[in-house]
mmCIF file of C-alpha atoms in Angstrom:
data_model
loop_
_atom_site.group_PDB
_atom_site.id
_atom_site.type_symbol
_atom_site.label_atom_id
_atom_site.label_comp_id
_atom_site.label_asym_id
_atom_site.label_seq_id
_atom_site.Cartn_x
_atom_site.Cartn_y
_atom_site.Cartn_z
ATOM 1 C CA VAL A 326 -103.514 -107.499 -90.115
ATOM 2 C CA LYS A 327 -103.563 -109.855 -93.243
ATOM 3 C CA THR A 328 -101.260 -112.908 -93.440
ATOM 4 C CA MET A 329 -100.132 -114.206 -96.533
ATOM 5 C CA GLU A 330 -98.569 -117.727 -97.049
ATOM 6 C CA LEU A 331 -95.370 -117.335 -99.019
ATOM 7 C CA VAL A 332 -93.944 -121.019 -97.710
ATOM 8 C CA PRO A 333 -95.742 -124.110 -97.613
ATOM 9 C CA GLN A 334 -96.512 -124.918 -94.116
ATOM 10 C CA ASP A 335 -95.416 -128.787 -94.942
ATOM 11 C CA ASN A 336 -91.701 -127.431 -95.250
ATOM 12 C CA PRO A 337 -90.421 -127.511 -91.440
ATOM 13 C CA ARG A 338 -86.776 -126.932 -92.445
ATOM 14 C CA VAL A 339 -87.488 -123.638 -93.956
ATOM 15 C CA LEU A 340 -90.135 -122.413 -91.448
ATOM 16 C CA GLU A 341 -87.437 -123.061 -88.541
ATOM 17 C CA GLY A 342 -84.937 -120.922 -90.196
ATOM 18 C CA MET A 343 -87.514 -118.008 -90.832
ATOM 19 C CA ARG A 344 -87.593 -114.685 -88.428
ATOM 20 C CA PRO A 345 -90.747 -113.178 -87.225
ATOM 21 C CA ALA A 346 -91.943 -110.403 -89.095
ATOM 22 C CA TYR A 347 -95.236 -108.461 -89.635
ATOM 23 C CA SER A 348 -96.781 -105.661 -92.002
ATOM 24 C CA ILE A 349 -99.407 -103.250 -91.358
ATOM 25 C CA SER A 350 -101.406 -101.374 -93.937
ATOM 26 C CA ASP A 351 -103.322 -98.108 -93.209
ATOM 27 C CA SER A 352 -106.825 -96.830 -94.762
ATOM 28 C CA ARG A 353 -104.737 -95.103 -97.607
ATOM 29 C CA GLY A 354 -103.228 -98.371 -98.835
ATOM 30 C CA ASN A 355 -99.876 -97.849 -97.428
ATOM 31 C CA ILE A 356 -98.099 -100.951 -96.130
ATOM 32 C CA ARG A 357 -95.124 -100.914 -93.706
ATOM 33 C CA ILE A 358 -93.256 -104.197 -93.243
ATOM 34 C CA SER A 359 -91.349 -104.550 -90.385
ATOM 35 C CA ARG A 360 -89.089 -107.117 -88.624
ATOM 36 C CA GLY A 361 -89.725 -108.764 -85.387
ATOM 37 C CA ARG A 362 -92.769 -109.416 -83.366
ATOM 38 C CA LEU A 363 -95.578 -107.279 -83.431
ATOM 39 C CA GLU A 364 -96.204 -106.148 -79.723
ATOM 40 C CA PRO A 365 -99.732 -105.380 -78.509
ATOM 41 C CA VAL A 366 -101.050 -102.131 -77.433
ATOM 42 C CA ARG A 367 -100.359 -101.902 -73.677
ATOM 43 C CA LEU A 368 -102.630 -99.993 -71.252
ATOM 44 C CA THR A 369 -100.992 -99.576 -67.954
ATOM 45 C CA LEU A 370 -102.493 -98.192 -64.805
ATOM 46 C CA ALA A 371 -99.923 -96.480 -62.709
ATOM 47 C CA GLN A 372 -99.855 -94.430 -59.514
ATOM 48 C CA ARG A 373 -98.450 -91.057 -58.965
ATOM 49 C CA MET A 374 -97.869 -88.919 -55.903
ATOM 50 C CA GLY A 375 -100.257 -89.944 -53.110
ATOM 51 C CA ASN A 376 -103.500 -91.596 -54.338
ATOM 52 C CA LYS A 377 -103.445 -90.110 -57.932
ATOM 53 C CA LYS A 378 -103.597 -92.610 -60.609
ATOM 54 C CA VAL A 379 -102.696 -92.210 -64.452
ATOM 55 C CA THR A 380 -103.238 -94.508 -67.489
ATOM 56 C CA LEU A 381 -100.451 -94.942 -69.724
ATOM 57 C CA VAL A 382 -100.806 -96.341 -73.267
ATOM 58 C CA ASP A 383 -97.979 -97.535 -75.348
ATOM 59 C CA ASN A 384 -97.463 -99.193 -78.629
ATOM 60 C CA LEU A 385 -99.599 -97.003 -80.735
ATOM 61 C CA ASP A 386 -96.976 -96.111 -83.354
ATOM 62 C CA MET A 387 -96.645 -99.965 -84.546
ATOM 63 C CA TYR A 388 -100.406 -99.811 -85.439
ATOM 64 C CA GLY A 389 -100.232 -96.482 -87.157
ATOM 65 C CA ILE A 390 -102.596 -94.688 -84.587
ATOM 66 C CA PRO A 391 -101.511 -91.188 -84.178
ATOM 67 C CA PRO A 392 -100.667 -90.534 -80.096
ATOM 68 C CA THR A 393 -101.812 -86.837 -80.478
ATOM 69 C CA GLU A 394 -105.168 -88.029 -82.226
ATOM 70 C CA LEU A 395 -105.604 -90.469 -79.435
ATOM 71 C CA ALA A 396 -104.861 -87.978 -76.642
ATOM 72 C CA GLN A 397 -107.403 -85.188 -78.053
ATOM 73 C CA THR A 398 -110.036 -88.077 -78.191
ATOM 74 C CA MET A 399 -109.430 -89.108 -74.612
ATOM 75 C CA GLN A 400 -109.667 -85.550 -73.621
ATOM 76 C CA ARG A 401 -113.098 -85.310 -75.216
ATOM 77 C CA VAL A 402 -114.454 -88.874 -74.327
ATOM 78 C CA ALA A 403 -113.103 -89.340 -70.862
ATOM 79 C CA ALA A 404 -112.945 -85.709 -69.874
ATOM 80 C CA ALA A 405 -109.486 -86.131 -68.575
ATOM 81 C CA SER A 406 -106.142 -84.406 -69.129
ATOM 82 C CA SER A 407 -103.809 -86.461 -71.535
ATOM 83 C CA THR A 408 -100.558 -85.586 -72.915
ATOM 84 C CA VAL A 409 -98.002 -87.296 -75.306
ATOM 85 C CA THR A 410 -94.241 -88.086 -74.225
ATOM 86 C CA ASP A 411 -91.422 -89.957 -75.520
ATOM 87 C CA ALA A 412 -91.439 -93.619 -74.307
ATOM 88 C CA ARG A 413 -88.546 -94.546 -72.369
ATOM 89 C CA GLY A 414 -86.270 -91.682 -73.717
ATOM 90 C CA ASN A 415 -86.947 -92.916 -77.345
ATOM 91 C CA PRO A 416 -87.930 -90.082 -79.543
ATOM 92 C CA GLU A 417 -89.246 -92.488 -82.340
ATOM 93 C CA CYS A 418 -91.954 -94.238 -79.631
ATOM 94 C CA HIS A 419 -94.609 -92.344 -77.913
ATOM 95 C CA GLN A 420 -96.601 -92.874 -74.665
ATOM 96 C CA VAL A 421 -100.060 -91.180 -74.113
ATOM 97 C CA LEU A 422 -100.451 -90.367 -70.477
ATOM 98 C CA VAL A 423 -104.305 -89.863 -69.682
ATOM 99 C CA GLN A 424 -105.297 -88.643 -65.970
ATOM 100 C CA GLY A 425 -107.152 -91.413 -63.842
ATOM 101 C CA ASN A 426 -108.343 -94.666 -64.600
ATOM 102 C CA ALA A 427 -109.484 -94.724 -68.135
ATOM 103 C CA VAL A 428 -108.302 -98.178 -69.031
ATOM 104 C CA ASN A 429 -111.925 -99.342 -70.260
ATOM 105 C CA VAL A 430 -112.657 -96.122 -72.122
ATOM 106 C CA ILE A 431 -109.480 -96.473 -73.762
ATOM 107 C CA ALA A 432 -110.202 -99.995 -74.793
ATOM 108 C CA ARG A 433 -113.538 -99.021 -76.085
ATOM 109 C CA VAL A 434 -112.217 -96.072 -78.072
ATOM 110 C CA LEU A 435 -109.297 -98.405 -79.687
ATOM 111 C CA GLN A 436 -112.083 -100.920 -80.660
ATOM 112 C CA VAL A 437 -114.147 -98.401 -82.545
ATOM 113 C CA ARG A 438 -111.096 -97.408 -84.490
#
């Protein structure tokens, strides 16, 4: 993520009135500018029936990471079942569900990307 200084830092009055925003560029040079705060990729370990654990990955869409691509990679790397679902009923945000405790493996895969 590259930051650009459009307003001098010594003008606090202007800075106080500004709202948070971010821009993300992909490898093809496409730039997406969005308002609000940039949420980090969230890895959550959840427990399902009995003692079954699953790892949930949220906020991939904000960084331009295709959820289906991460799910396929996790099937190969972690040898675990993975699916892509709508996060919190929102069809624009996706969530990757990986079978088992794969937090460390997912973190390594995302760092390599």
